[in-house]
Amino acid sequence: MIAKLKGLLDETGTDWAVIDVQGVGYLVHCSAKTLAALGEKGEGCTVYTDLQVSENDMRLLGFADAAERDWFRLLTQVQGVGSKVGLAILSALSPGELRDACGRGDAAMVARAQGVGPKLAGRIVNELKDKAGALPGGGIAGVSGLAVTPAGSANADAVSALENLGFKTAIATQAVARAIGELGEGASEGELIRVALKRAAG
């Protein structure tokens, strides 16, 4: 619904900020890293957002860049990781550090985040090690030596589309990586899916 906000930083708290967009104040919950990147009160800022709706709550999550937002979406797909835990992980680790931790199976590094125990950290690493290569921050060593460095979330969406068609995550990730290699990082989601399908099927 709301993908990005561009306005003035009106107010901040321990884990939130209010962004004034032409007189309308949007309350966004943020990681510590995003809050630090927003600047000073009254300055212009841009946040990428994700809207989460539950039975009794609606909240807007804000991120300094699309890479952090894509990682948040991936993290919250893991059982036991809600928005609070997702932000805590992104407060402790940058997208690149999180990618590397998943690639190495380093659950201890993920467990550094507040509220993340060893069991949950292990589940996060196990579930995301194959998907992480399609997200910003680069690819994971060991997946045919391919690295994916997306410009936005089109790459992750393309991987998800192939998974929905029945391809395993590792195959979908490799196929999208090859498609990016052919089309370039600015390719649209539709173009990536079309070429990646050919590579995955071939």
Short mmCIF file of C-alpha atoms in Angstrom, two decimals:
data_model
loop_
_atom_site.label_atom_id
_atom_site.label_comp_id
_atom_site.label_asym_id
_atom_site.label_seq_id
_atom_site.Cartn_x
_atom_site.Cartn_y
_atom_site.Cartn_z
CA MET A 1 0.00 0.00 0.00
CA ILE A 2 2.67 2.51 1.09
CA ALA A 3 6.08 1.66 -0.36
CA LYS A 4 8.11 4.77 0.45
CA LEU A 5 7.89 8.02 2.40
CA LYS A 6 9.84 11.17 1.59
CA GLY A 7 9.54 14.13 3.92
CA LEU A 8 10.95 15.76 7.04
CA LEU A 9 12.05 13.97 10.20
CA ASP A 10 9.59 15.30 12.77
CA GLU A 11 10.30 13.22 15.88
CA THR A 12 12.12 10.04 16.97
CA GLY A 13 11.96 7.55 19.82
CA THR A 14 13.84 4.41 20.82
CA ASP A 15 12.45 2.36 17.93
CA TRP A 16 10.25 4.72 15.93
CA ALA A 17 10.19 7.95 13.96
CA VAL A 18 7.54 10.34 12.71
CA ILE A 19 7.99 11.44 9.11
CA ASP A 20 6.15 14.61 8.10
CA VAL A 21 5.01 14.26 4.49
CA GLN A 22 3.36 17.53 3.44
CA GLY A 23 1.76 18.04 6.83
CA VAL A 24 0.80 14.42 7.49
CA GLY A 25 2.85 12.66 10.17
CA TYR A 26 3.52 8.97 9.57
CA LEU A 27 4.63 6.88 12.55
CA VAL A 28 7.13 4.28 11.36
CA HIS A 29 8.83 1.63 13.49
CA CYS A 30 12.52 1.37 12.61
CA SER A 31 15.70 -0.52 13.39
CA ALA A 32 18.47 1.27 15.27
CA LYS A 33 20.52 1.44 12.06
CA THR A 34 17.69 3.14 10.17
CA LEU A 35 17.10 5.65 12.98
CA ALA A 36 20.78 6.54 12.93
CA ALA A 37 20.66 7.05 9.16
CA LEU A 38 17.65 9.39 9.19
CA GLY A 39 19.61 12.43 10.30
CA GLU A 40 18.55 15.28 12.56
CA LYS A 41 15.08 16.53 13.41
CA GLY A 42 13.75 18.83 10.69
CA GLU A 43 16.00 17.39 7.98
CA GLY A 44 14.72 15.76 4.82
CA CYS A 45 14.71 11.97 4.76
CA THR A 46 13.43 8.99 2.81
CA VAL A 47 12.30 5.67 4.25
CA TYR A 48 11.24 2.52 2.43
CA THR A 49 8.23 1.01 4.14
CA ASP A 50 6.34 -2.19 4.78
CA LEU A 51 2.78 -2.17 6.08
CA GLN A 52 1.81 -4.96 8.47
CA VAL A 53 -1.82 -5.59 9.32
CA SER A 54 -3.09 -7.96 12.01
CA GLU A 55 -6.47 -8.51 13.66
CA ASN A 56 -5.98 -5.72 16.18
CA ASP A 57 -3.06 -3.71 14.89
CA MET A 58 -1.75 -1.90 11.84
CA ARG A 59 1.82 -0.66 11.78
CA LEU A 60 4.19 0.89 9.27
CA LEU A 61 7.79 -0.31 9.35
CA GLY A 62 10.47 2.02 7.98
CA PHE A 63 13.87 1.18 6.50
CA ALA A 64 16.85 3.25 5.38
CA ASP A 65 17.07 1.37 2.08
CA ALA A 66 15.31 -1.29 0.03
CA ALA A 67 17.92 -3.90 1.00
CA GLU A 68 16.98 -3.67 4.68
CA ARG A 69 13.28 -3.82 3.83
CA ASP A 70 13.76 -6.93 1.68
CA TRP A 71 15.64 -8.65 4.49
CA PHE A 72 12.91 -7.71 6.95
CA ARG A 73 10.28 -9.30 4.71
CA LEU A 74 12.37 -12.44 4.43
CA LEU A 75 13.04 -12.63 8.16
CA THR A 76 9.38 -12.29 9.09
CA GLN A 77 8.54 -15.29 6.91
CA VAL A 78 10.40 -17.45 9.42
CA GLN A 79 8.19 -18.92 12.16
CA GLY A 80 8.76 -17.09 15.42
CA VAL A 81 10.04 -13.89 13.82
CA GLY A 82 7.59 -11.02 14.14
CA SER A 83 8.16 -7.38 13.32
CA LYS A 84 9.79 -6.67 16.71
CA VAL A 85 12.33 -9.48 16.38
CA GLY A 86 12.93 -8.66 12.70
CA LEU A 87 13.83 -5.08 13.61
CA ALA A 88 16.01 -6.28 16.48
CA ILE A 89 18.02 -8.47 14.10
CA LEU A 90 18.43 -5.61 11.63
CA SER A 91 19.49 -3.36 14.51
CA ALA A 92 22.28 -5.80 15.37
CA LEU A 93 23.36 -6.83 11.86
CA SER A 94 23.60 -5.04 8.51
CA PRO A 95 22.07 -6.78 5.45
CA GLY A 96 25.58 -7.80 4.37
CA GLU A 97 26.43 -9.26 7.79
CA LEU A 98 23.11 -11.09 7.89
CA ARG A 99 23.69 -12.51 4.41
CA ASP A 100 27.16 -13.71 5.39
CA ALA A 101 25.88 -15.25 8.62
CA CYS A 102 23.21 -17.21 6.76
CA GLY A 103 25.69 -18.27 4.09
CA ARG A 104 28.14 -19.60 6.70
CA GLY A 105 25.46 -21.13 8.91
CA ASP A 106 26.61 -18.81 11.71
CA ALA A 107 23.64 -18.95 14.07
CA ALA A 108 25.69 -17.45 16.91
CA MET A 109 26.06 -14.22 14.96
CA VAL A 110 22.28 -13.95 14.46
CA ALA A 111 21.73 -14.76 18.14
CA ARG A 112 23.53 -11.50 19.01
CA ALA A 113 20.24 -9.71 18.32
CA GLN A 114 18.08 -8.92 21.34
CA GLY A 115 15.30 -11.46 21.84
CA VAL A 116 16.84 -14.09 19.54
CA GLY A 117 17.80 -17.32 21.25
CA PRO A 118 20.04 -20.07 19.82
CA LYS A 119 17.09 -22.18 18.64
CA LEU A 120 15.44 -19.34 16.72
CA ALA A 121 18.79 -18.19 15.32
CA GLY A 122 19.42 -21.71 14.04
CA ARG A 123 16.00 -21.81 12.37
CA ILE A 124 16.61 -18.42 10.70
CA VAL A 125 19.98 -19.50 9.31
CA ASN A 126 18.68 -22.87 8.08
CA GLU A 127 15.61 -21.43 6.39
CA LEU A 128 17.32 -18.43 4.78
CA LYS A 129 20.67 -19.84 3.65
CA ASP A 130 19.34 -20.68 0.17
CA LYS A 131 17.23 -17.55 -0.26
CA ALA A 132 19.74 -14.99 0.90
CA GLY A 133 21.72 -14.95 -2.35
CA ALA A 134 18.85 -13.32 -4.20
CA LEU A 135 18.71 -10.37 -1.83
CA PRO A 136 20.75 -7.16 -1.61
CA GLY A 137 24.23 -7.53 -0.21
CA GLY A 138 25.40 -10.07 -2.76
CA GLY A 139 25.27 -13.79 -3.27
CA ILE A 140 26.25 -16.68 -1.06
CA ALA A 141 29.46 -18.57 -1.71
CA GLY A 142 28.80 -22.15 -2.62
CA VAL A 143 25.82 -21.59 -4.92
CA SER A 144 27.65 -22.34 -8.13
CA GLY A 145 29.88 -19.36 -7.41
CA LEU A 146 27.10 -17.01 -8.49
CA ALA A 147 26.44 -13.71 -6.80
CA VAL A 148 23.29 -11.68 -7.10
CA THR A 149 23.37 -7.96 -6.40
CA PRO A 150 19.89 -6.58 -6.99
CA ALA A 151 18.91 -2.97 -7.40
CA GLY A 152 15.65 -3.55 -5.53
CA SER A 153 13.22 -6.33 -4.68
CA ALA A 154 12.57 -7.56 -8.25
CA ASN A 155 15.20 -10.27 -7.82
CA ALA A 156 13.67 -11.63 -4.63
CA ASP A 157 10.20 -11.51 -6.22
CA ALA A 158 11.50 -13.41 -9.25
CA VAL A 159 12.96 -16.13 -7.00
CA SER A 160 9.65 -16.34 -5.14
CA ALA A 161 7.74 -16.63 -8.44
CA LEU A 162 9.89 -19.59 -9.53
CA GLU A 163 9.44 -21.23 -6.13
CA ASN A 164 5.67 -20.88 -6.52
CA LEU A 165 5.99 -22.72 -9.83
CA GLY A 166 7.59 -25.66 -8.06
CA PHE A 167 11.32 -24.99 -8.40
CA LYS A 168 13.53 -25.53 -5.36
CA THR A 169 14.99 -22.41 -3.77
CA ALA A 170 18.58 -23.17 -4.76
CA ILE A 171 17.60 -23.76 -8.41
CA ALA A 172 15.41 -20.64 -8.48
CA THR A 173 18.20 -18.53 -6.97
CA GLN A 174 20.77 -19.78 -9.48
CA ALA A 175 18.38 -19.22 -12.39
CA VAL A 176 17.67 -15.64 -11.33
CA ALA A 177 21.39 -15.03 -10.85
CA ARG A 178 22.02 -16.15 -14.44
CA ALA A 179 19.15 -13.99 -15.68
CA ILE A 180 20.66 -10.95 -13.94
CA GLY A 181 24.00 -11.78 -15.53
CA GLU A 182 22.37 -11.70 -18.96
CA LEU A 183 19.96 -8.80 -18.51
CA GLY A 184 21.80 -6.59 -16.04
CA GLU A 185 20.76 -5.43 -12.59
CA GLY A 186 18.17 -2.97 -13.91
CA ALA A 187 16.01 -5.72 -15.42
CA SER A 188 12.34 -5.75 -14.50
CA GLU A 189 10.75 -8.55 -12.50
CA GLY A 190 8.89 -9.80 -15.60
CA GLU A 191 12.08 -9.97 -17.67
CA LEU A 192 13.92 -11.77 -14.90
CA ILE A 193 11.16 -14.36 -14.49
CA ARG A 194 10.98 -14.99 -18.25
CA VAL A 195 14.74 -15.62 -18.63
CA ALA A 196 15.10 -17.38 -15.26
CA LEU A 197 12.34 -19.82 -16.21
CA LYS A 198 14.29 -20.85 -19.29
CA ARG A 199 17.47 -21.32 -17.25
CA ALA A 200 15.72 -23.25 -14.48
CA ALA A 201 13.92 -25.52 -16.95
CA GLY A 202 17.07 -26.04 -19.01
#
